[in-house]
Tab-separated table of C-alpha atoms in Angstrom:
chain	number	residue	atom	x	y	z
A	1	MET	CA	-60.631	-69.791	9.051
A	2	TRP	CA	-62.825	-66.794	8.575
A	3	SER	CA	-65.573	-68.239	9.956
A	4	TYR	CA	-63.705	-69.144	13.171
A	5	LEU	CA	-62.861	-65.481	13.322
A	6	GLN	CA	-66.449	-64.245	12.775
A	7	GLN	CA	-67.377	-66.259	15.838
A	8	LEU	CA	-64.883	-65.258	18.417
A	9	SER	CA	-66.210	-65.589	21.620
A	10	PHE	CA	-64.770	-64.339	24.974
A	11	TRP	CA	-63.753	-68.021	26.246
A	12	ASP	CA	-61.323	-67.618	23.142
A	13	TRP	CA	-59.710	-64.481	24.309
A	14	LEU	CA	-59.910	-65.838	27.782
A	15	ALA	CA	-58.130	-68.837	27.121
A	16	PHE	CA	-55.415	-67.056	24.926
A	17	GLY	CA	-54.511	-64.307	27.731
A	18	THR	CA	-54.151	-67.734	29.980
A	19	LEU	CA	-52.082	-69.239	27.651
A	20	LEU	CA	-49.771	-66.070	27.385
A	21	LEU	CA	-49.787	-65.754	31.341
A	22	ILE	CA	-48.647	-69.423	31.405
A	23	LEU	CA	-45.813	-68.782	29.118
A	24	GLU	CA	-44.597	-65.560	31.097
A	25	VAL	CA	-44.361	-67.658	34.049
A	26	PHE	CA	-41.535	-69.578	32.036
A	27	GLY	CA	-39.545	-66.450	31.510
A	28	ALA	CA	-40.468	-63.941	29.217
A	29	GLY	CA	-39.296	-60.983	31.429
A	30	GLY	CA	-42.574	-59.281	31.810
A	31	TYR	CA	-43.780	-58.722	28.327
A	32	LEU	CA	-46.299	-61.452	28.089
A	33	LEU	CA	-47.932	-60.409	31.438
A	34	TRP	CA	-49.401	-57.088	29.614
A	35	VAL	CA	-50.016	-58.861	26.530
A	36	GLY	CA	-51.841	-61.518	28.531
A	37	ILE	CA	-53.572	-58.909	30.689
A	38	ALA	CA	-54.874	-57.184	27.192
A	39	ALA	CA	-56.107	-60.333	26.042
A	40	ALA	CA	-58.004	-61.263	28.914
A	41	ALA	CA	-59.535	-57.234	29.178
A	42	VAL	CA	-60.519	-58.065	25.177
A	43	GLY	CA	-62.330	-61.201	26.695
A	44	VAL	CA	-64.165	-59.359	29.135
A	45	LEU	CA	-65.343	-56.783	26.518
A	46	THR	CA	-66.559	-59.513	24.539
A	47	TYR	CA	-68.414	-61.182	27.450
A	48	LEU	CA	-70.085	-57.449	28.003
A	49	PHE	CA	-70.654	-57.049	24.367
A	50	PRO	CA	-71.269	-60.189	22.510
A	51	ALA	CA	-71.943	-58.439	19.213
A	52	LEU	CA	-68.466	-56.836	19.195
A	53	PRO	CA	-67.163	-57.397	15.643
A	54	TRP	CA	-63.688	-59.730	15.339
A	55	THR	CA	-61.869	-56.895	13.605
A	56	LEU	CA	-62.721	-54.488	16.503
A	57	GLN	CA	-61.792	-57.107	18.864
A	58	PHE	CA	-58.180	-57.270	17.299
A	59	VAL	CA	-57.873	-53.807	17.217
A	60	LEU	CA	-58.799	-53.524	20.978
A	61	PHE	CA	-56.249	-56.276	21.582
A	62	GLY	CA	-53.387	-54.465	20.024
A	63	VAL	CA	-54.238	-50.810	21.576
A	64	LEU	CA	-54.556	-52.422	24.955
A	65	SER	CA	-51.420	-54.312	24.639
A	66	VAL	CA	-49.521	-51.437	23.690
A	67	LEU	CA	-51.035	-49.436	26.308
A	68	THR	CA	-50.526	-51.706	29.093
A	69	ALA	CA	-46.819	-52.098	27.995
A	70	VAL	CA	-46.223	-48.435	27.776
A	71	TYR	CA	-47.990	-48.028	31.286
A	72	TRP	CA	-45.648	-50.323	32.849
A	73	TRP	CA	-42.543	-49.061	31.280
A	74	ARG	CA	-43.498	-45.405	32.269
A	75	ARG	CA	-44.113	-46.780	36.292
A	76	GLN	CA	-40.856	-48.677	36.310
A	77	ARG	CA	-38.865	-45.418	35.129
A	78	THR	CA	-40.563	-43.267	37.540
A	79	ALA	CA	-40.379	-45.562	40.193
A	80	ALA	CA	-36.578	-46.098	39.728
A	81	LYS	CA	-34.869	-44.844	42.738
A	82	PRO	CA	-30.798	-45.056	43.587
A	83	SER	CA	-30.121	-47.540	46.097
A	84	ASP	CA	-29.470	-46.607	49.631
A	85	GLN	CA	-26.530	-49.650	49.243
A	86	PRO	CA	-25.061	-48.767	45.842
A	87	GLY	CA	-22.024	-51.083	46.853
A	88	LEU	CA	-24.410	-54.108	46.984
A	89	ASN	CA	-23.139	-56.766	45.253
A	90	ARG	CA	-20.029	-55.074	43.957
A	91	ARG	CA	-17.509	-57.117	46.002
A	92	GLY	CA	-14.211	-54.961	46.311
A	93	SER	CA	-15.877	-51.563	45.776
A	94	GLU	CA	-15.661	-51.181	49.273
A	95	LEU	CA	-11.907	-51.279	49.140
A	96	LEU	CA	-11.380	-48.110	46.468
A	97	GLY	CA	-9.295	-45.163	48.041
A	98	ARG	CA	-7.796	-47.426	50.872
A	99	GLN	CA	-4.013	-48.256	51.315
A	100	PHE	CA	-2.617	-51.929	51.708
A	101	VAL	CA	0.633	-53.745	51.978
A	102	LEU	CA	1.566	-55.801	48.935
A	103	HIS	CA	1.273	-59.650	49.922
A	104	GLU	CA	2.906	-60.725	46.826
A	105	ALA	CA	5.338	-58.522	44.624
A	106	ILE	CA	3.759	-56.742	41.612
A	107	ASN	CA	5.623	-58.525	38.545
A	108	GLY	CA	4.706	-58.070	35.020
A	109	GLY	CA	1.902	-55.826	36.342
A	110	ARG	CA	0.224	-58.339	38.637
A	111	GLY	CA	0.284	-59.149	42.166
A	112	LYS	CA	-1.725	-59.503	45.388
A	113	ILE	CA	-2.688	-57.699	48.307
A	114	LYS	CA	-4.322	-59.028	51.376
A	115	ALA	CA	-7.623	-57.055	52.679
A	116	GLY	CA	-9.107	-58.563	55.712
A	117	ASP	CA	-9.329	-62.247	55.465
A	118	THR	CA	-8.971	-62.321	51.536
A	119	LEU	CA	-6.152	-62.228	49.135
A	120	TRP	CA	-7.228	-59.849	46.108
A	121	LEU	CA	-5.365	-59.994	42.769
A	122	VAL	CA	-3.958	-56.429	41.810
A	123	SER	CA	-2.729	-54.803	38.570
A	124	GLY	CA	-0.325	-52.047	38.537
A	125	PRO	CA	3.410	-50.980	38.463
A	126	ASP	CA	6.033	-53.482	39.613
A	127	LEU	CA	6.456	-53.132	43.220
A	128	PRO	CA	8.370	-55.192	45.805
A	129	ALA	CA	6.161	-57.402	48.368
A	130	GLY	CA	5.501	-55.245	51.486
A	131	SER	CA	5.287	-51.899	49.685
A	132	ARG	CA	2.368	-49.957	50.426
A	133	VAL	CA	-0.365	-49.228	47.766
A	134	LYS	CA	-3.690	-47.506	47.372
A	135	VAL	CA	-6.413	-48.903	45.596
A	136	ILE	CA	-7.706	-46.865	42.537
A	137	GLY	CA	-10.214	-48.704	40.517
A	138	GLN	CA	-11.572	-52.227	39.704
A	139	ASP	CA	-11.893	-54.358	36.741
A	140	GLY	CA	-13.982	-57.334	37.682
A	141	VAL	CA	-12.204	-59.384	40.544
A	142	ILE	CA	-8.768	-57.563	40.010
A	143	LEU	CA	-8.050	-54.505	41.741
A	144	ARG	CA	-6.188	-51.672	40.228
A	145	VAL	CA	-3.639	-50.032	42.480
A	146	GLU	CA	-0.626	-47.640	42.373
A	147	ALA	CA	2.218	-46.788	44.929
A	148	ALA	CA	0.586	-45.199	47.949
A	149	ALA	CA	2.323	-41.718	48.554
């Protein structure tokens, strides 16, 4: 084992980096990408400096892995900006604050409203069918309503 470590070549690092990048394809969430890039970078450095001791190679690998991961993490945080479509993929959020007529009475805290061509489950105080209600919130696919003034 020690003799193998003392004779690490750039091919070993490039193969390790390639393996990590292949594993990243199978869904590691981005982390193995940066570790794989660090391994490939150590491979390039080992090619340029063949006398690089194996201990220094491992130190470089560790430092480059951390640096690339921190760089990407910081870049992602600064690049994040508010969406220009905050309601995207939040079905029902466009109904907040709007008033509707109850399609089915609210009994035991549950009823239905019709918004466009869709029936929505609602929760709120018991009210008869035909009452006007205002959507005040959303719990998943159930809209919270109150009697409209």
